[in-house]
Amino acid sequence: MASRKKVLLKVIILGDSGVGKTSLMNQFVNKKFSNQYKATIGADFLTKEVIVDDRIVTMQIWDTAGQERFQSLGMAFFRGADCCVLVFDVTAPNTFKSLESWRDEFLIQASPRDPDNFPFVILGNKVDLENRGVSAKRAQQWCQSKNDLPYFETSAKEAVNVELAFQTIARNALAQETEAELYNEFPDQIKLNANDNARNRDGDNCAC
Amino acid sequence: MAAENKVESEADEMPAAAAADPSAEQKERLIAAVKKEVKQLMEEAVTRKFVHEESGGVTALCGAVEACLGQGLRRRALGLFKTSSTTALLHKIAKHCPEAALVSARVLSAEGAPATRSASGVERRPSAPRPPLNKRGSGSLLSQTPTQSRYLWIRIALFERQLAKIIEHLVNNATRYYERDALVADPDYGSILSSLLVGPCALEYSKAKAPACFWSDPPADELVQRHRMSAGTTTPPSVRRPILNFRRSLNASSDDTSGSSAGSATVSSAKDYVESLHQNSRATLLYGKNNVRVQPKDVEEPMPGYLSLHQTAAGLVIKWTPNQLMNGYAESEGVDKSVYWAMSLQVCVWEVVYVHVHRARASDALILVGQDGVQRPPIHFPKGGHLLSFLSNLETGLLPHGQLDPPLWSQRGTGKVFGRGKSRRRPMPSLCESGETEETEWEDVAGDYVFRIVNNAIADREAMRHSLLERAVQSPPRTPRRPLASTSTTSSDSSTMSVDCPPSAIINGQPPLTPAQIPPIEQAASIELVCSTMRRQIISRAFYGWLAYCRHLSTVRTHLSGLVHPNIVPTDGTESGLTEEIWQSMMDENGAVHNGDEVYRLVYYGGVQQNIRRDVWPYLLGYYEFGSTSEQRSEQDAACRRQYETTMSEWLCVEAIVKQRDREATAASIARLTEAAGRATSSTVETGEVFEDDCSVISDNPPIVSPEPSEREQKPESKPVLSRAPSIDEVENIEMDSEEKGRNDSKVNGETDGTSDSKEHVDVDSLNDIDDDEVYIKSVVENPDMRRESIAEIKRLAEGIVQKGDGRGLLCSVDSGNMTLNGNDLKSSMEESQPPQQKHASVIITNPSVDLAASGSPASSGTTANVSPARSPLGVVREESHSAGASFDTLEPSGDARPDNRSNCVSPASSNGGVYSNELVETFALNLHRIEKDVQRCDRNYPFFTDENLDKLRNIMCTYVWEHLDTGYMQGMCDLAAPLLVTMREEAAAHALFSRLMLRAKDNFPTGQAMDAHFADMRSLIQILDCELYELMHAHGDYTHFYFCYRWFLLDFKRELLYQDVFAAWELIWAARHVASEHMVLFIALALLETYRDVILANSMDFTDIIKFFNEMAERHDASAVLSLARDLVLQVQTLIENK
């Protein structure tokens, strides 16, 4: 298994500036929230290993600048993305409205093989704030209208749904990836299953 | 032995302390420690799928368990007196507990005991040293405890999954081994301890870190630290290598495997060893064995060390590291380890021709002989098949491109063994092929074996070439049986001949001839031929090299001559930079500084002293002219400030509109949500309906982004409509009503000057009327309040003169507001739309303006209030605050100011055509929101940016954007303005400097072209100054690879450095324009890159790695070193161009 290829999932986070892209990423990767983040300039990424369906994968999460005119530059590096996360701020309706254009822009720039089925995940962030401007229903409806995209209401500040959302992101990204290399990966999966069972059993024992 | 004692005493202390304090608290603490470690280990297992045996978590857990077991142990009674560890205890209980027996046996064998020793483990070793792997160490200087051998038995028991059972046994028989009050003897804690360990015992532990997918990239810090540690003795990067000549510097480690001799590759191998400790994605660890002894030069006795075999892209590498280097970094501080680095070995297998094996009773020795015939120091393996397993790993690793000749003999059941008859003393080449097995005792017989390492890939190629060459000169065909040099290798048949090594060795110019192996005479001719070929090749290569160099230099000249100034400015006397004394001395009696060049030169080489930055920066940015008198400058300041105020008054009006719309938008979304919520409750139906009506208008047209023109004028109404909704039923009535009210309000305005009190009553009343909207309105009201506070503060600062300023500001803003009104009237002639807005404004926001106006000049405020149009009150508030704020040192004559302002006010309004067209408002609104978002986030960890100063920053941004609405706000502008504000402290001046700064910087933003040019220049510069780095970065193609520089260039390194360093860097950049280079940013970027070049090269970072690395390194650079390196780089390029 030593020669096994490292599974790297490239995840791009897009959304208007100030919706909490950096915070979400940091909450997921570092389990920390800071209100000290500055506006992202250029692009940054963090990596995190996660287990998805009994496989260990490395998520490479790209955080981007929110202002749309910076995108043209960054997009060049987003080719080969396995999943795209669109974030909006539930207290700011216009950030919700721009989701559509973010999605289109991404599809144009990243030009995935199968644009119709490319995995997007929509996150409505800042649900910890009280002054909501976008109702969950409205967001849900939009997501349903777009080929039933997964939608999560998150709070990077209070770590609400962040883990769950990124698990879904990883899973969908992996599905995207696996389609291409299903053949190669198959034997490994069996092995890892065995491991995982052992681990689960341990976990049960350990629950003190 | 000192180290061992240390360890022992350390371990002793813990139980002793535990015994001294027999309280439950102590036990609780011990058990909590175990719990914590177990938890962490389990978490690690969950996230990583398995736990590495040498993981810190394992060691920590073992330590915690050891502490538990040691507590209350009946040492004396059990005869465990003076033994450090519980290891003896383990051996003791091995009699009764089968699990313990198993582990005990393992421990003994791991301690280096011969495998033949009885596995029962009954034999007690009371003085078993704690770091057993070191007991053969040949001196006290060698014995440092490798961490992994600590708590050896617990470790082994854990890996063997027996630990929980052993502890259970101990707990069950606690009375025999432990004091009454010991933790283990405690009925609760004892069982907790054993059950806690069940989980860790069931985990998978892995020795190999090999699978790449489990390897996570070390953080930038770690990389830098590793580099520092391994390169401690190298020359600092600022000591530059000679140009074009440093490609193969000692420090260059990208192909360090070529440095095959032990001494020559000291530093790079050191780095690699450090690297190899951390298994990475590029090198697979094939084999590792500790306590392999090697006798380096200048050392009398063989030293134990760690031998490892790595598979890299370039081939196999054998490494040996003295034990002294194998310990943690922390211990390495302060100790000069360079001597050990010099001893370490690193051998590229492809450069080894022969592997000699000498087997003796004592130990097995392995000697590597390189192509150059040089022998590496012998490597002594401990007994017990280690040598064989090393060789078999080596053989496996050589595949598919190479092989051991002769191959190891594969024997069913026992694995690989030495080939028969390959002993040098008994060359029997055919035995291997025939597979005869006549001597069965060979394995235990001391003997010498020689293996040759054959590299098919190279040999194939070279053999082909060689045979072609031969054919060309009609030399006698080589017979397969005639290897040029071979002692005991047997290239037994013609098929293997083609992969013969010696020809390649000759081509490489290193004939592996030893005195004993003089080639036959008939080969002399062919050698001669080869030599002449070599000669020709050398000459042609030299020629091509020279040609490449010439081309290279021409590239340098064409591409880089524009980047630097041709003349080199001397550095004399610039060490301290521009200090206050120098600055003062340069000023003449009129306060004029004439010697600009000297200032630039001083600043370029030494920076500016902090307390005169405020004075110098305007010069550096070209805002002040050199030679201007202080009088001229203050005039310039005043004019600038007036201009600034005027501009502010313009955008403040628009801001008022934007705010208004925002409120509506908020109201609309609140309404939408309320609507959803309100459907259930009948009590809010009335409100809900009104809101619903309103939001039906708004929801289709996002108010901020794209309202339709026709509705724009309607919208201002909607706010009052909403706020008063509860009291009125029909929308039309509302309009009428609000219109009337608005007129009333304006009348009120007209009637009295300082009627703030009465209006506040109105305020309160109107607020009280509105129940449903209360929360929302409060939030609106709060803002003006806050602003009023800050205004008051500013006012206090400004003192008496400010009052005049207030009056002017107010008047001015009213004028512009008036224009607004007129424009609107002319354009849309919607008079109804105005009064409600006015009313609203007066209800909520007018008060502060009136307050201030009252304290200012009553007459003017009275008149203005009369004509005060819809949007002016809010504008007035803001305007006043800023005219006040800007009047810190106002000396301007008030008489002149008024007409100025007036005319300034009018002109932008008229130049904008229809004043504040919808597009304009929308554009500005969009920018405003972005600015607010970014200003809030800008350097909020920096104490300077209090709310008040953030407000200033916001004003600067808005003013600039208002002046440049075509490009608008772009992320990053805030970052550029912030240091200017920090230094200048004053809005108008900071704005002026910011505008100057943006002249250059705006091209870096996506709307400009400078960024691409920067990337291209960076590429050329790196190509010229650091080929090696260039090759690495260029490996992937285009110069989008320089994207990691993006933020550097966009923000002039503002995010990369701390504030004080940013100042210095900016001064350097500004001064460099006049001293050395217009593109100083390039050289600073290059300096940053060069500072970490070795880290980048050593880790072969691809562009994502580099992005991550530099993002993590932000604000942690040694700025002064980087800046001085940048200056050096400029000098280098200048010299390069000069020496045509």
XYZ file of C-alpha atoms in Angstrom, chain A:
208
model
C 0.000 0.000 0.000
C 2.984 2.212 0.323
C 2.821 3.114 -3.322
C -0.762 4.152 -3.029
C -1.450 7.538 -4.417
C -2.217 10.242 -1.979
C -5.811 11.232 -2.368
C -5.929 14.956 -2.489
C -9.238 16.706 -2.704
C -9.110 20.218 -3.921
C -11.878 22.300 -2.506
C -12.494 25.898 -3.446
C -14.398 28.269 -1.220
C -16.108 31.114 -3.016
C -18.453 33.831 -1.954
C -18.744 37.553 -1.494
C -16.269 39.278 0.711
C -16.982 39.154 4.380
C -19.283 36.155 4.335
C -16.844 34.163 6.424
C -14.887 32.014 4.019
C -11.654 32.281 5.933
C -13.414 31.763 9.215
C -15.158 28.654 7.973
C -11.968 27.202 6.679
C -10.128 27.901 9.880
C -12.925 26.636 11.998
C -12.906 23.391 10.111
C -9.166 22.909 9.916
C -7.955 24.447 13.143
C -11.121 24.334 15.192
C -10.621 27.934 16.016
C -12.529 31.086 15.449
C -10.910 34.436 15.480
C -12.466 37.765 14.827
C -9.089 39.016 13.752
C -9.063 37.765 10.206
C -8.269 40.321 7.604
C -9.681 40.465 4.161
C -8.046 37.690 2.201
C -5.708 38.940 -0.448
C -4.598 36.537 -3.099
C -5.284 32.995 -2.113
C -4.393 30.747 0.714
C -5.089 27.169 1.464
C -5.073 24.833 4.363
C -4.951 21.099 4.316
C -6.647 18.658 6.558
C -6.890 14.927 6.578
C -10.335 13.560 6.977
C -11.851 10.134 6.830
C -14.532 9.747 4.278
C -16.293 6.461 3.900
C -13.401 4.608 5.464
C -10.795 6.341 3.422
C -8.318 8.890 4.497
C -8.195 11.809 2.182
C -6.394 15.090 2.353
C -8.545 18.089 1.762
C -6.781 21.041 0.287
C -9.115 23.894 0.964
C -8.531 27.048 -0.995
C -9.649 30.268 0.481
C -10.075 33.075 -1.954
C -10.460 36.798 -2.038
C -14.081 37.739 -1.960
C -14.058 40.651 -4.307
C -15.058 39.365 -7.668
C -12.453 41.148 -9.693
C -9.723 39.276 -7.913
C -11.129 36.016 -9.046
C -9.855 36.041 -12.572
C -6.343 35.701 -11.291
C -6.968 33.052 -8.717
C -9.158 30.946 -10.856
C -6.243 29.710 -12.885
C -5.261 27.622 -9.924
C -8.652 26.206 -9.363
C -8.598 23.866 -12.270
C -8.863 20.371 -11.093
C -11.033 21.320 -8.172
C -13.034 18.451 -6.772
C -15.657 20.473 -5.041
C -16.721 24.065 -4.826
C -18.156 25.571 -1.698
C -20.329 28.631 -2.147
C -20.761 30.675 0.970
C -23.180 33.455 1.695
C -24.060 35.444 4.748
C -27.552 34.769 6.011
C -27.767 38.306 7.290
C -26.918 39.854 3.934
C -29.356 39.035 1.156
C -27.128 40.364 -1.576
C -24.444 37.843 -0.732
C -27.082 35.231 -1.294
C -28.036 36.720 -4.600
C -24.521 36.552 -5.905
C -24.295 32.816 -5.374
C -25.606 32.294 -8.847
C -22.881 34.341 -10.423
C -20.230 32.708 -8.287
C -21.414 29.357 -9.455
C -21.405 30.374 -13.084
C -18.041 32.005 -12.780
C -16.557 28.951 -11.220
C -17.905 26.672 -13.904
C -16.489 28.907 -16.575
C -13.086 29.328 -15.016
C -12.470 25.913 -13.568
C -14.120 24.189 -16.514
C -14.823 20.872 -14.852
C -15.428 17.829 -16.990
C -19.055 17.499 -16.143
C -20.369 20.922 -15.223
C -23.910 19.751 -14.646
C -22.966 17.312 -11.970
C -20.042 19.107 -10.489
C -20.369 19.028 -6.718
C -21.249 22.340 -5.153
C -22.097 22.759 -1.529
C -23.909 25.848 -0.333
C -23.236 27.246 3.101
C -25.339 29.926 4.716
C -22.962 31.280 7.284
C -23.353 33.464 10.373
C -26.519 31.824 11.665
C -25.402 32.845 15.116
C -26.377 36.404 14.290
C -29.900 37.462 14.946
C -30.682 39.778 12.091
C -31.286 37.238 9.434
C -31.914 38.492 5.955
C -32.227 35.232 4.087
C -34.593 32.644 5.363
C -33.562 29.039 5.396
C -36.516 28.268 3.203
C -35.466 30.673 0.537
C -31.963 29.279 0.490
C -33.288 25.743 0.427
C -35.494 26.557 -2.508
C -32.664 27.994 -4.457
C -30.490 24.985 -3.750
C -33.243 22.650 -4.818
C -33.685 24.538 -8.005
C -29.999 24.041 -8.758
C -29.979 20.332 -9.076
C -30.625 19.846 -5.398
C -27.362 21.171 -4.058
C -26.601 20.338 -0.448
C -27.297 23.280 1.815
C -26.018 23.860 5.318
C -26.626 26.645 7.720
C -23.374 27.183 9.500
C -21.772 29.382 12.042
C -18.036 29.541 11.839
C -18.050 31.448 15.073
C -19.891 28.845 17.061
C -18.840 25.863 14.995
C -22.378 25.040 14.037
C -22.606 22.486 11.267
C -19.105 23.214 10.063
C -17.835 19.695 10.549
C -20.909 18.215 8.986
C -20.754 20.529 6.042
C -17.146 19.747 5.314
C -17.758 16.052 5.684
C -20.334 16.383 2.969
C -17.958 18.470 0.942
C -15.275 15.845 1.273
C -17.657 13.059 0.418
C -18.967 14.781 -2.647
C -15.504 15.746 -3.713
C -14.361 12.191 -3.272
C -17.256 10.909 -5.287
C -16.183 13.219 -8.023
C -12.640 12.018 -7.753
C -13.433 8.343 -7.452
C -15.449 8.240 -10.597
C -12.250 8.795 -12.449
C -10.108 6.290 -10.634
C -12.532 3.768 -9.369
C -10.572 0.957 -10.836
C -7.351 1.758 -9.047
C -8.810 2.442 -5.710
C -10.894 -0.624 -5.298
C -8.452 -2.991 -3.603
C -7.471 -0.427 -1.049
C -10.957 0.079 0.042
C -11.247 -3.468 1.166
C -8.195 -3.166 3.295
C -9.235 0.034 4.852
C -12.596 -1.377 5.688
C -10.936 -4.027 7.748
C -8.929 -1.434 9.543
C -11.847 0.682 10.171
C -13.823 -2.082 11.741
C -11.009 -2.700 14.104
C -10.911 0.917 14.960
C -14.595 1.138 15.593
C -14.405 -1.765 17.894
C -11.678 -0.036 19.800
C -13.714 3.023 19.980
C -16.516 1.095 21.563
C -14.243 -0.409 24.112
C -12.772 2.859 24.969
C -15.970 4.724 25.520
C -15.589 5.195 29.213
